[in-house]
Tab-separated table of N, CA and C in Angstrom:
chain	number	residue	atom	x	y	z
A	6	UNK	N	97.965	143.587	76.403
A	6	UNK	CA	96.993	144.431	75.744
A	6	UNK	C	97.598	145.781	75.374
A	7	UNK	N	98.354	146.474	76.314
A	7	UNK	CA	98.936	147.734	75.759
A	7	UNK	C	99.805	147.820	74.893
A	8	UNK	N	100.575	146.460	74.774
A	8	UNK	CA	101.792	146.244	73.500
A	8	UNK	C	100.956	146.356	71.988
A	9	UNK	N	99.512	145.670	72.311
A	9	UNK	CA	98.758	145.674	70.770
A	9	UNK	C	98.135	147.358	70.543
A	10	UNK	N	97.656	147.794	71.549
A	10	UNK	CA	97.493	149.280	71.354
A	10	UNK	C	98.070	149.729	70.901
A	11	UNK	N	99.461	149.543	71.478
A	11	UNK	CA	100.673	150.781	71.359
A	11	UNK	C	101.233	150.162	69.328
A	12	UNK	N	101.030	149.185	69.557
A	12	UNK	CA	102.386	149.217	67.890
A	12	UNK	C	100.745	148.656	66.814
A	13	UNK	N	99.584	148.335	67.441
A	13	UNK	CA	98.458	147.672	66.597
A	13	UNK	C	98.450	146.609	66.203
A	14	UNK	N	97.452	145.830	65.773
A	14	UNK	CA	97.807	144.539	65.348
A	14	UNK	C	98.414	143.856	64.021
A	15	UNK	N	98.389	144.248	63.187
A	15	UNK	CA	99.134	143.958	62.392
A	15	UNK	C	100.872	144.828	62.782
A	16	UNK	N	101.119	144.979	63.734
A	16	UNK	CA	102.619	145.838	63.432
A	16	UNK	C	103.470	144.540	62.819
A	17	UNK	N	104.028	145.182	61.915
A	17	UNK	CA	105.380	143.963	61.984
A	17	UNK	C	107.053	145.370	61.875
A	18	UNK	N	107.736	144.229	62.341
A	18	UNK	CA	109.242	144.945	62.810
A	18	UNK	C	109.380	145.443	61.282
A	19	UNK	N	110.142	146.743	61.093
A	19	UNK	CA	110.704	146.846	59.533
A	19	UNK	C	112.035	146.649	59.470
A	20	UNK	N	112.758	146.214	60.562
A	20	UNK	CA	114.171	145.907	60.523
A	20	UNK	C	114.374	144.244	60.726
A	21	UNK	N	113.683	143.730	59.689
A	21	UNK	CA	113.616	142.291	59.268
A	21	UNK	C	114.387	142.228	58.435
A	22	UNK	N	115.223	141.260	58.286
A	22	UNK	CA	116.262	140.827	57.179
A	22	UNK	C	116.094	140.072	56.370
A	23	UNK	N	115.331	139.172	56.752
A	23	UNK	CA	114.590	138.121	55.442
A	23	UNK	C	112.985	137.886	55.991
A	24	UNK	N	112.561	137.145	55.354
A	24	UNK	CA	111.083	136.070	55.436
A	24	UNK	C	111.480	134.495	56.117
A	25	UNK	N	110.852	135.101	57.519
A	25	UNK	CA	111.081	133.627	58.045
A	25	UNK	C	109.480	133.091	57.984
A	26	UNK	N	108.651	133.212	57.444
A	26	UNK	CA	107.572	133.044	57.569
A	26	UNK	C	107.321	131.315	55.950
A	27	UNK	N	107.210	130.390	56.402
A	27	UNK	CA	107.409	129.398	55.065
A	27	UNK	C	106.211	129.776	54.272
A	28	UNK	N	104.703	130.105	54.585
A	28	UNK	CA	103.892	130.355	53.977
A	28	UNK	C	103.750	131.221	53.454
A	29	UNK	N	104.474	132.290	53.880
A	29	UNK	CA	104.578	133.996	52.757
A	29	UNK	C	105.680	133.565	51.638
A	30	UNK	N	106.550	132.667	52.019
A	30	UNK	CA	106.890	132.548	50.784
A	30	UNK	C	106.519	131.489	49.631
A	31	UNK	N	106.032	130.644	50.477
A	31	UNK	CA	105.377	129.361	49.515
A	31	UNK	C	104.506	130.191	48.887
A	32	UNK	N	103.598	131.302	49.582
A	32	UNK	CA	102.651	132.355	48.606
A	32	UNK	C	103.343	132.900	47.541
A	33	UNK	N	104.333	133.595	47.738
A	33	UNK	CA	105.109	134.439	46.674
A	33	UNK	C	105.800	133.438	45.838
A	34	UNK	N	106.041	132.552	46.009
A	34	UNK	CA	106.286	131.590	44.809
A	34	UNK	C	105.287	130.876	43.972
A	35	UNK	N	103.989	130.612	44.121
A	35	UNK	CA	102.461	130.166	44.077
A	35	UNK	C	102.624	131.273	42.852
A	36	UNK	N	102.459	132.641	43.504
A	36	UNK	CA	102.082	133.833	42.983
A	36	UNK	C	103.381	134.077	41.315
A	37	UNK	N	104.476	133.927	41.650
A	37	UNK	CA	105.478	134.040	40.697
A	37	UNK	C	105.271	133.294	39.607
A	38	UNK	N	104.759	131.554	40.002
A	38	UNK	CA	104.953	130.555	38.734
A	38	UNK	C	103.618	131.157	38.023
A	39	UNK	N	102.033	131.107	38.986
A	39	UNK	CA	101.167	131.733	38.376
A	39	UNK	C	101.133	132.614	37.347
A	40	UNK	N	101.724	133.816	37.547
A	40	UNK	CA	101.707	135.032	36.665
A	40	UNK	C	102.582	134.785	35.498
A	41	UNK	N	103.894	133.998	35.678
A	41	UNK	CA	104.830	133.236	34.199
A	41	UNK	C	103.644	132.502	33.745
A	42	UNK	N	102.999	131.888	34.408
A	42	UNK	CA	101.962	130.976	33.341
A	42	UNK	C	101.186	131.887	32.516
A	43	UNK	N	100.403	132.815	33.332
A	43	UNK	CA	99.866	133.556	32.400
A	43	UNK	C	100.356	134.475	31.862
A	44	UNK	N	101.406	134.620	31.732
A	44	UNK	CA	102.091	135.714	30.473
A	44	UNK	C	102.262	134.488	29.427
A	45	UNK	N	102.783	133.324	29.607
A	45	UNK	CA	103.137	132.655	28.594
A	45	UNK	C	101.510	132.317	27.823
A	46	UNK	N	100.480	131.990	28.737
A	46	UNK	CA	99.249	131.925	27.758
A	46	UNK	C	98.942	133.064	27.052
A	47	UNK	N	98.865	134.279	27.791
A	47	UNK	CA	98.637	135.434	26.759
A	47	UNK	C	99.483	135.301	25.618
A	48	UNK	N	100.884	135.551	25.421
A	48	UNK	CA	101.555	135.588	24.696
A	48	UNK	C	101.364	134.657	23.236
A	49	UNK	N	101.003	133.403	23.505
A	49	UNK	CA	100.541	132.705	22.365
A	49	UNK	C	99.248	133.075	21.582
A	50	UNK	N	98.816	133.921	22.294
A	50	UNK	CA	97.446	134.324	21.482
A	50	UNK	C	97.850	135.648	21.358
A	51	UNK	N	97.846	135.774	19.797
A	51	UNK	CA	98.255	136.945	19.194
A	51	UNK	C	97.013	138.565	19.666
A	52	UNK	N	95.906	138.087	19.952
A	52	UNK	CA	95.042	139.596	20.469
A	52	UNK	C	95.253	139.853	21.707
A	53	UNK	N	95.861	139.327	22.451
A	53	UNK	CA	96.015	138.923	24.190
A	53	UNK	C	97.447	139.179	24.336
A	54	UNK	N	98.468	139.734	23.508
A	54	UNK	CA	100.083	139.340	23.408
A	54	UNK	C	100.313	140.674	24.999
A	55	UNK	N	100.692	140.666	25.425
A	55	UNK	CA	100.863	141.724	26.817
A	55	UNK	C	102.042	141.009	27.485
A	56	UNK	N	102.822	142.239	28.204
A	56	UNK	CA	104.316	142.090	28.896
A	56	UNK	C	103.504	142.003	30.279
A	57	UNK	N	102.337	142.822	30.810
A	57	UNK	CA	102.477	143.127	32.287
A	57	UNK	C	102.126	142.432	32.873
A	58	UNK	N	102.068	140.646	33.049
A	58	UNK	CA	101.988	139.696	33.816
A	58	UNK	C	103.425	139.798	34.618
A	59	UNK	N	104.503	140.130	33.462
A	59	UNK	CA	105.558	140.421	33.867
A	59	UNK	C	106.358	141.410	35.507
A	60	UNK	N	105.284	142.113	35.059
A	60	UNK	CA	105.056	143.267	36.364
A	60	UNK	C	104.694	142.522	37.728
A	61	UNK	N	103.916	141.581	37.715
A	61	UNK	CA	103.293	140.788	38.749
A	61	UNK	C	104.213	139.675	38.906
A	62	UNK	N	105.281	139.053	37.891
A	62	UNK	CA	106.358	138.439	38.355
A	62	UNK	C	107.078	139.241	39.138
A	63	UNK	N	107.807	140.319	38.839
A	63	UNK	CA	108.564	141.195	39.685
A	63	UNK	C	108.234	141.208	40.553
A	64	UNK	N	106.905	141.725	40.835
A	64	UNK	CA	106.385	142.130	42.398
A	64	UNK	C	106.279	141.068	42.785
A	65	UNK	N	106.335	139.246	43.076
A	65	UNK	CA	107.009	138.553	43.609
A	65	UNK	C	107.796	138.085	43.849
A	66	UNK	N	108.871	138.194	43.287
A	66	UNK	CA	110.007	138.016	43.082
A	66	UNK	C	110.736	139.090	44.146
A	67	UNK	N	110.570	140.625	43.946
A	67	UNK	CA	110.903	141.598	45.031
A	67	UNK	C	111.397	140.853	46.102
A	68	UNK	N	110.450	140.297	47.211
A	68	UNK	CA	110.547	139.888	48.647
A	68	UNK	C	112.039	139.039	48.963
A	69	UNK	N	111.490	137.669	47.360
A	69	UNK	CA	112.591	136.837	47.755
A	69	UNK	C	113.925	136.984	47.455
A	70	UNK	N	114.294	138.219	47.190
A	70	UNK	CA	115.653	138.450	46.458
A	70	UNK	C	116.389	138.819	47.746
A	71	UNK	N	117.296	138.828	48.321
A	71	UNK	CA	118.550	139.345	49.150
A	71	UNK	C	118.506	140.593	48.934
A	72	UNK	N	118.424	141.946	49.507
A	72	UNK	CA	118.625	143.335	49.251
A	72	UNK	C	119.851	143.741	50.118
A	73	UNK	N	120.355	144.718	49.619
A	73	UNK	CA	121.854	145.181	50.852
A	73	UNK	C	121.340	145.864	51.587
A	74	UNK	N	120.440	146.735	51.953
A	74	UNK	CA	119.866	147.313	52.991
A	74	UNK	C	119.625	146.451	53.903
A	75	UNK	N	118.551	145.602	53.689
A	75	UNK	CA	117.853	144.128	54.639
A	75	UNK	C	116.764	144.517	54.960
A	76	UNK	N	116.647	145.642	54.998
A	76	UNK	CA	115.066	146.183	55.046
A	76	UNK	C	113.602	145.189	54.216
A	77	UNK	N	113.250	143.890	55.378
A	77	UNK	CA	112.379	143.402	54.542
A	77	UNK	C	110.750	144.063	53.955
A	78	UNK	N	110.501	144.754	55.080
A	78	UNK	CA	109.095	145.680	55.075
A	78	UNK	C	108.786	146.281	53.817
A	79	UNK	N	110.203	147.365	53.472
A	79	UNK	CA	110.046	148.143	52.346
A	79	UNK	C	109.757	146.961	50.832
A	80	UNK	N	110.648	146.265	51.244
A	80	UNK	CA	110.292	145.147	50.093
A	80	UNK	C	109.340	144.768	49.514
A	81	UNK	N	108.649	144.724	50.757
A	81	UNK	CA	107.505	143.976	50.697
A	81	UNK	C	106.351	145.143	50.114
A	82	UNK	N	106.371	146.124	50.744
A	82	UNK	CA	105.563	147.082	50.190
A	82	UNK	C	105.511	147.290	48.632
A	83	UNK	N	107.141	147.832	48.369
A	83	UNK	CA	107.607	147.785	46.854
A	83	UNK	C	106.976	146.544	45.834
A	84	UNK	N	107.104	145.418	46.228
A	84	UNK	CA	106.224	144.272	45.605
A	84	UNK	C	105.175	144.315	45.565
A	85	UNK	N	104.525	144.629	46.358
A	85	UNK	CA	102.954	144.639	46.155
A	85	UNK	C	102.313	145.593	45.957
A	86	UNK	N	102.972	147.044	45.539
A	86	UNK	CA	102.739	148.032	44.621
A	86	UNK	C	103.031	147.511	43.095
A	87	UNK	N	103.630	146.683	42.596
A	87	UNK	CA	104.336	145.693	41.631
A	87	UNK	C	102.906	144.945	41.259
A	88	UNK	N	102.716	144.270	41.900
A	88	UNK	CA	101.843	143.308	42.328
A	88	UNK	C	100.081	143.696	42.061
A	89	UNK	N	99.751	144.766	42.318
A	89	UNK	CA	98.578	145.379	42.406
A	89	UNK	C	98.575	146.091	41.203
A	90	UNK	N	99.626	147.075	40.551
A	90	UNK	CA	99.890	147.988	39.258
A	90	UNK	C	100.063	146.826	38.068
A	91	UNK	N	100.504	145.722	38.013
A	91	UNK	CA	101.239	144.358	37.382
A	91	UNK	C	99.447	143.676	36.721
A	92	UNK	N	98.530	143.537	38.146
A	92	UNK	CA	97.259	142.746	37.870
A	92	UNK	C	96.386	143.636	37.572
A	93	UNK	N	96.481	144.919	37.676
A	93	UNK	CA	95.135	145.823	37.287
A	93	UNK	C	95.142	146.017	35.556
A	94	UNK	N	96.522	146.278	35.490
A	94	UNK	CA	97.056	146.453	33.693
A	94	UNK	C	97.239	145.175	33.025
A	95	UNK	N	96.914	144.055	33.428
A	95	UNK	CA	97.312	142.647	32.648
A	95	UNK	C	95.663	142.703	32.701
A	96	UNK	N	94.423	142.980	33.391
A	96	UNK	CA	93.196	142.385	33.461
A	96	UNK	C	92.734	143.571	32.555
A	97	UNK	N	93.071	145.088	32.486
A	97	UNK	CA	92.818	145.300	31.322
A	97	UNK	C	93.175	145.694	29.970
A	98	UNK	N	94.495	144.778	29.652
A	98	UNK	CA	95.113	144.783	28.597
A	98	UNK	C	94.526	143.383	28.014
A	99	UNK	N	94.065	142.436	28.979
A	99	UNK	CA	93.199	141.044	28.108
A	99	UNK	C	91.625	141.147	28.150
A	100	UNK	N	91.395	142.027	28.578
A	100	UNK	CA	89.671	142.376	28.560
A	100	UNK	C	89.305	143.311	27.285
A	101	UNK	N	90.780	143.919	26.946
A	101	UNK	CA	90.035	145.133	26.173
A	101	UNK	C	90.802	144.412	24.691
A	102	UNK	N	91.370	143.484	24.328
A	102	UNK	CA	91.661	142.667	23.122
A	102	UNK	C	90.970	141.792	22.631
């Protein structure tokens, strides 16, 4: 009980070197092909044409790449600032066309 006090429950280590987790990444790959799909549908429709699905590829892509630091945490953060900035500007760059 004092280990969850002391670091909280969600702590995770930030001196992680990769994703050993198979389902965070089966997510971030889910998430990667997803967002190529929908850039490629926007793109064919000329009022809908938008790059920033693109943005939301990156920000999955981030995690699974090898970094020289190894710092997986920051990664992860960095992506899903990607990830969140990527889906707010793709929902209203096809809402407002």
């Amino acid at each position: 009980m004092d280990e969850i006090l002391k670091h909280g429950v969600f702590w995770i280590n930030g001196n992680l070197t990769a994703i050993n987790s198979t389902l965070l990444i089966l997510l971030l790959a889910v998430g990667a092909v997803l967002s190529l799909l929908i850039f490629y549908l926007a793109w064919h429709n000329l009022a809908t044409r938008t790059w920033t699905p693109i943005l939301c590829l990156a920000g999955f892509l981030i995690p699974l790449i090898v970094h020289g630091d190894g710092n997986i945490l920051k990664s992860l953060i960095i992506g899903y600032i990607f990830i969140i900035a990527g889906a707010s500007f793709s929902v209203q760059a096809l809402r407002f066309s």
